[in-house]
Short mmCIF file of C-alpha atoms in Angstrom, two decimals:
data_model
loop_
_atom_site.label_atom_id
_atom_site.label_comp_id
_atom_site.label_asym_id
_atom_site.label_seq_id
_atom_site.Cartn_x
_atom_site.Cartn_y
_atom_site.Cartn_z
CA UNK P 330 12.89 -117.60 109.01
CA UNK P 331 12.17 -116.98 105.23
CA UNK P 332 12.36 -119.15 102.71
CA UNK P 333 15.51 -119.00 100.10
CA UNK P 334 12.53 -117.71 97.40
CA UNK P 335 9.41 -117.08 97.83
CA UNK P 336 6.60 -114.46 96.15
CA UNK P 337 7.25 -113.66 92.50
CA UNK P 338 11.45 -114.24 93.01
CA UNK P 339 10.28 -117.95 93.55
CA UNK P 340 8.16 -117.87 90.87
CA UNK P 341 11.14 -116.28 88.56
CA UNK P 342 13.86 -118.77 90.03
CA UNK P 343 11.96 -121.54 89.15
CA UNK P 344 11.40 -120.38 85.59
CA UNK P 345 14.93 -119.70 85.06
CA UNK P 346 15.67 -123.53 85.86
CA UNK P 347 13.03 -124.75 83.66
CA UNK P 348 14.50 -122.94 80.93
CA UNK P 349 18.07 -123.73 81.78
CA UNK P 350 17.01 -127.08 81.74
CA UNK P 351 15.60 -127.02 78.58
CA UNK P 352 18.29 -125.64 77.04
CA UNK P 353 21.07 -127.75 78.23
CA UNK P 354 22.46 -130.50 76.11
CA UNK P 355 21.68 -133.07 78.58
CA UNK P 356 21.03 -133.51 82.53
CA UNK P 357 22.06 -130.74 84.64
CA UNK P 358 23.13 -131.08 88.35
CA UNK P 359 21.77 -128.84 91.03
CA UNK P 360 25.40 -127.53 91.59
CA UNK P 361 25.15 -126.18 88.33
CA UNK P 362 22.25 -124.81 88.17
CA UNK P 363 23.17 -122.32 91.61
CA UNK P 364 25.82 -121.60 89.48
CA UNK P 365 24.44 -121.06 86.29
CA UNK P 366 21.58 -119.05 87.97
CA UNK P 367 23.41 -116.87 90.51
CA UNK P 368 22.13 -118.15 93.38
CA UNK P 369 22.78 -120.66 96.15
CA UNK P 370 21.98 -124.36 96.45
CA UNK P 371 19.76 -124.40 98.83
CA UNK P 372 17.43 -122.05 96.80
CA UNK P 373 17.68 -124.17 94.06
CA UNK P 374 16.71 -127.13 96.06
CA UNK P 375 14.26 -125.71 97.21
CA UNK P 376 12.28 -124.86 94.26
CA UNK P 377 13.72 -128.43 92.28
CA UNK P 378 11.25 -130.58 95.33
CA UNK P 379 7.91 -128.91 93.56
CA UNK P 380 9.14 -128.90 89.98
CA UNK P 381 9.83 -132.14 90.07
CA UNK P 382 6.87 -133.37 92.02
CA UNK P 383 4.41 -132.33 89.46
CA UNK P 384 6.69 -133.12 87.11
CA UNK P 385 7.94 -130.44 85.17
CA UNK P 386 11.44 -131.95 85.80
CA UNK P 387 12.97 -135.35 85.75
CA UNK P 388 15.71 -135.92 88.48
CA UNK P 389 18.05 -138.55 87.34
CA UNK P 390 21.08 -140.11 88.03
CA UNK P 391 23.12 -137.22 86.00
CA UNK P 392 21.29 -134.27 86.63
CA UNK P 393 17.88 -132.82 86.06
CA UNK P 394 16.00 -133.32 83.03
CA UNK P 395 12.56 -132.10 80.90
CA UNK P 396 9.67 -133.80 83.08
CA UNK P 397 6.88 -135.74 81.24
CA UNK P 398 4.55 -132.87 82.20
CA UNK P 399 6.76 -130.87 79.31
CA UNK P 400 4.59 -133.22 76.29
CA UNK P 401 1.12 -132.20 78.17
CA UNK P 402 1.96 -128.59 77.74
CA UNK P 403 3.81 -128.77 74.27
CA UNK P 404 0.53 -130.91 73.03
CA UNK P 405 -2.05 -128.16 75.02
CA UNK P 406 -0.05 -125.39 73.10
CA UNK P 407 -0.22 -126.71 69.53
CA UNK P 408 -4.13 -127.64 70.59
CA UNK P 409 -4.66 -124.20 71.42
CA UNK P 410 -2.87 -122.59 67.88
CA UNK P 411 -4.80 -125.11 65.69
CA UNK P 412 -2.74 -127.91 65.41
CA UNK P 413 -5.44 -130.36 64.96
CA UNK P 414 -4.60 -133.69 64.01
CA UNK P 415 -5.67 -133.01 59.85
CA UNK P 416 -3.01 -130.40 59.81
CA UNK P 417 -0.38 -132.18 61.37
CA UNK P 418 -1.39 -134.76 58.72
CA UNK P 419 0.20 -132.80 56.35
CA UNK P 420 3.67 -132.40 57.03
CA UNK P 421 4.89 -135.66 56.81
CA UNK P 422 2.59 -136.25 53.71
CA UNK P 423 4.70 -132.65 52.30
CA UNK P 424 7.85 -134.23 53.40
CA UNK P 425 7.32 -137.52 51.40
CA UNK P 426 6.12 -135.96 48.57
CA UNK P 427 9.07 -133.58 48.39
CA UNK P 428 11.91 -135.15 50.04
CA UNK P 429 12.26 -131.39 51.54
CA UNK P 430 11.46 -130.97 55.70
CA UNK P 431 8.27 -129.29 56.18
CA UNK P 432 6.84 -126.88 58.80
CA UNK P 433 3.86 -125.57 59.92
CA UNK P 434 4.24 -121.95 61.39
CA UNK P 435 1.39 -119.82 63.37
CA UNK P 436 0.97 -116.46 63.79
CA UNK P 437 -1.64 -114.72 66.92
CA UNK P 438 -1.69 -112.17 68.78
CA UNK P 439 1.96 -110.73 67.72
CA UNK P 440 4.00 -113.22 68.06
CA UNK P 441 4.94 -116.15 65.46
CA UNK P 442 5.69 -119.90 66.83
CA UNK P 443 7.01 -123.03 64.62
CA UNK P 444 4.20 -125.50 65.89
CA UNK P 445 5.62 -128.50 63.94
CA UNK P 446 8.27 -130.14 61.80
CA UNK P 447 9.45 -133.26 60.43
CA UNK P 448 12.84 -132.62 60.98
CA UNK P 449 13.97 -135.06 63.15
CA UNK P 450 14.40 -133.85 67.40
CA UNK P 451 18.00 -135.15 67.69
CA UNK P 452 18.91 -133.21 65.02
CA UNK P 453 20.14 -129.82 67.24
CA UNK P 454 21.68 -128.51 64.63
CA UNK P 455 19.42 -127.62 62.13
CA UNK P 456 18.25 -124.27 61.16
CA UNK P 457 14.50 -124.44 62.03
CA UNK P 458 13.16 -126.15 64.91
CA UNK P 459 9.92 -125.83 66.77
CA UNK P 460 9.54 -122.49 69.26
CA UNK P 461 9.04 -119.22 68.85
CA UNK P 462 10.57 -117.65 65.70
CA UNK P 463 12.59 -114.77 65.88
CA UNK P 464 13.50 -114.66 62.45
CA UNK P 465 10.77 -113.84 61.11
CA UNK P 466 11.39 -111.27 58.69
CA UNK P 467 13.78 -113.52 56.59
CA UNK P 468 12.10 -116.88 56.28
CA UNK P 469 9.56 -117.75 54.20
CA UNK P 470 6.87 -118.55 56.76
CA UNK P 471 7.35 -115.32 58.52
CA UNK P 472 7.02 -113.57 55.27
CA UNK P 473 3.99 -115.49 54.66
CA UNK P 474 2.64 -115.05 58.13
CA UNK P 475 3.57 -111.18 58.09
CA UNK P 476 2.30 -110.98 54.36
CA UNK P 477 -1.23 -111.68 55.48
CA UNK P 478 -1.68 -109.54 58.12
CA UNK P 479 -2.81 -105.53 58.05
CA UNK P 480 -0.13 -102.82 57.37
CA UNK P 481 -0.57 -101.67 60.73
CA UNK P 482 -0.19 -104.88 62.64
CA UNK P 483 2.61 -106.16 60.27
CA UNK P 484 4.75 -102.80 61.10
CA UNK P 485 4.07 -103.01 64.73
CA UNK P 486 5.17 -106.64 64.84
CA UNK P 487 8.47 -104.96 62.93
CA UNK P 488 8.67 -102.35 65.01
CA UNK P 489 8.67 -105.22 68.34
CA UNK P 490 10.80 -108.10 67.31
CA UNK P 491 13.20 -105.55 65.21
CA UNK P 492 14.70 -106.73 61.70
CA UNK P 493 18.01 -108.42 62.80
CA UNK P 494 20.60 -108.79 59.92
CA UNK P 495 21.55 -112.66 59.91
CA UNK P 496 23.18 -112.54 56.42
CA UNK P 497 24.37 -110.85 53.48
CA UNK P 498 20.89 -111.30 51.86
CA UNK P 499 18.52 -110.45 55.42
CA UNK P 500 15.67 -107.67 54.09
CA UNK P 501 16.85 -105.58 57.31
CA UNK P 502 14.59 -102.47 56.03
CA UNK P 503 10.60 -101.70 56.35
CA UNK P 504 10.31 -100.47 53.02
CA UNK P 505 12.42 -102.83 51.16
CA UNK P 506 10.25 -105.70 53.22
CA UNK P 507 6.77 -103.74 52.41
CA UNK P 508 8.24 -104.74 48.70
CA UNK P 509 9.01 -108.02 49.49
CA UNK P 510 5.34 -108.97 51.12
CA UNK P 511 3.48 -107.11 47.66
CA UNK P 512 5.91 -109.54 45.84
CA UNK P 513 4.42 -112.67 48.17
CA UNK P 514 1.30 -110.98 47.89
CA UNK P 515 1.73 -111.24 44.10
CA UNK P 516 2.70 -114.88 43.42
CA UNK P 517 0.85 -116.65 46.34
CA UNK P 518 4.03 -117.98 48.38
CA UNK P 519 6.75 -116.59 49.80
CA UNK P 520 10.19 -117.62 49.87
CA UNK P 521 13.64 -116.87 51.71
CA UNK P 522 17.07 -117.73 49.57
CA UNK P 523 19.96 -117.54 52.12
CA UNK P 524 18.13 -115.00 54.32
CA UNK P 525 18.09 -116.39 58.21
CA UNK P 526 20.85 -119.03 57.38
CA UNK P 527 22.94 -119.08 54.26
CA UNK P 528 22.90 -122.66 53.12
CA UNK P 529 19.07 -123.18 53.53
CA UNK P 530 16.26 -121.94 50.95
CA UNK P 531 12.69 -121.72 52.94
CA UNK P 532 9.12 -121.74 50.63
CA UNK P 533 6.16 -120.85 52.50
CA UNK P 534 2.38 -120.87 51.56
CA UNK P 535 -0.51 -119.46 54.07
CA UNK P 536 -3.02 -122.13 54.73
CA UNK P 537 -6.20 -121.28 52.10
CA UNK P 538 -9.02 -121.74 55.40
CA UNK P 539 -7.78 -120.21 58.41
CA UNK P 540 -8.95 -121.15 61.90
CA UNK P 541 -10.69 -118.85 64.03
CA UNK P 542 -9.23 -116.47 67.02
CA UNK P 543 -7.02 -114.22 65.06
CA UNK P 544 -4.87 -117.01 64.29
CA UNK P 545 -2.82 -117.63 60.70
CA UNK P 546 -1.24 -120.82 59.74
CA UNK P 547 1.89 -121.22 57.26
CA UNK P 548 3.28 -124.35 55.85
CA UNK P 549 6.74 -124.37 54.65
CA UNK P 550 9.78 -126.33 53.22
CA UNK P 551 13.20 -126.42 53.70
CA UNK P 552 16.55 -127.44 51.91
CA UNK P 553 19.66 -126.53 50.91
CA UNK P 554 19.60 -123.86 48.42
CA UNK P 555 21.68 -126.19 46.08
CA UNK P 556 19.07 -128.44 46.15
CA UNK P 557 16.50 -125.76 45.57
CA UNK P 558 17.72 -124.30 42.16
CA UNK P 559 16.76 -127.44 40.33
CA UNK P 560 13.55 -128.25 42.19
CA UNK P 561 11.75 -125.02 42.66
CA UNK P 562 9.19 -125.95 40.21
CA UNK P 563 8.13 -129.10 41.69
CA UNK P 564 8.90 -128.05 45.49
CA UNK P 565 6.64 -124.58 44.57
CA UNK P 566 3.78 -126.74 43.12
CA UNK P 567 3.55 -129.28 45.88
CA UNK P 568 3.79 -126.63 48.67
CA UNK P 569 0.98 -124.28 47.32
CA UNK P 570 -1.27 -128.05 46.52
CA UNK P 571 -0.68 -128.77 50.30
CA UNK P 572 -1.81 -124.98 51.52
CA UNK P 573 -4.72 -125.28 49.54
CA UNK P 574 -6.04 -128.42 50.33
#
């Protein structure tokens, strides 16, 4: 008799509950999951036994939660970008200093990943969180990221991950943004007024050494663009300090 998944589906199943997990607010119950998934309980149960086992998942008494195995492979993937512990250092120096959150952004291999913040994690609503970024194109650390890279590989990351509009301000066109990186080019830092979310202003600053393996690092700041029109100065100065350094 076969199993309710097995081969790759199996493989995909379980990866769908690890990121509906993720994603939920809080616990979430096996019924849900069938539900949420498309498919029945027992295939759910089924792949929830290994998941949690090697703990991937935490089974409580409301549902299934992010397993401790979750910080291992958060802490491998910053280890494997450069997050070493000098630059992760910084932020919270940046973030005292400024009163602003800070960020450190990486770029390899086409794709660009938040690696760090100091904005706190029960805050779920703010703008910019850890992950992959798919905003790229209006913040200030994708600008920066994208700003140091070759033409070629800057439009072919365009041409992948597409330049969404996500306000009246987004740079939604390549030679408007070709503009826009000779301008960050220009100055040394790159910033995004309004562009991914309307009430934020982003400033972003590559890092001045660069680790090895194709990868580029960004540090940024964020705040409400209220907040930004009377600081820029003083938030420019002690972002493109911290870069350098």
């Amino acid at each position: 008799m076969a199993s309710p998944a097995s081969g790759p589906q199996s493989v995909d199943r379980a990866l769908e509950i690890l990121d509906a997990v993720a994603d939920a607010p809080g616990p979430v119950g096996a019924k849900a999951l069938a539900r949420q998934l498309g498919c029945s309980l027992s295939t759910v149960y089924h792949l929830l036994g290994p998941l949690t086992t090697r703990g991937h998942l935490l089974r409580t008494g409301e549902g299934y939660a992010p397993g401790p195995r979750a910080v291992a492979l958060h802490r491998s993937f910053q280890r494997h970008l450069g997050l070493g512990p000098q630059l992760a250092e910084v932020l919270p120096r940046l973030r005292r200093a400024t009163g602003a959150q800070a960020y450190v952004t990486a770029y390899r291999d086409g794709r660009i990943v938040m690696l760090d913040s100091t904005v706190p994690v029960t805050d779920s609503e703010h703008p910019f969180v850890p992950g992959p970024e798919s905003r790229a194109h209006a913040t200030a650390h994708g600008k920066a990221l994208l700003a140091a890279l070759p033409r070629t590989a800057r439009r072919r990351y365009l041409a992948e991950h597409g330049m969404a509009r996500f306000t009246d301000r987004t740079i939604t066109a390549a030679d408007r943004f070709e503009a826009e990186v000779e301008r960050v080019r220009g100055r040394g830092y790159a910033v995004s007024v309004g562009e991914a979310d309307p009430a934020y202003t982003c400033l972003a600053a590559t890092l001045a050494v660069q680790s090895s393996q194709g990868v580029v690092h960004a540090l940024s700041l964020s705040l409400p663009t209220t907040d930004f029109r009377r600081r820029h100065g003083e938030l420019r100065a002690a972002l493109v300090r911290a870069a350098g350094s």
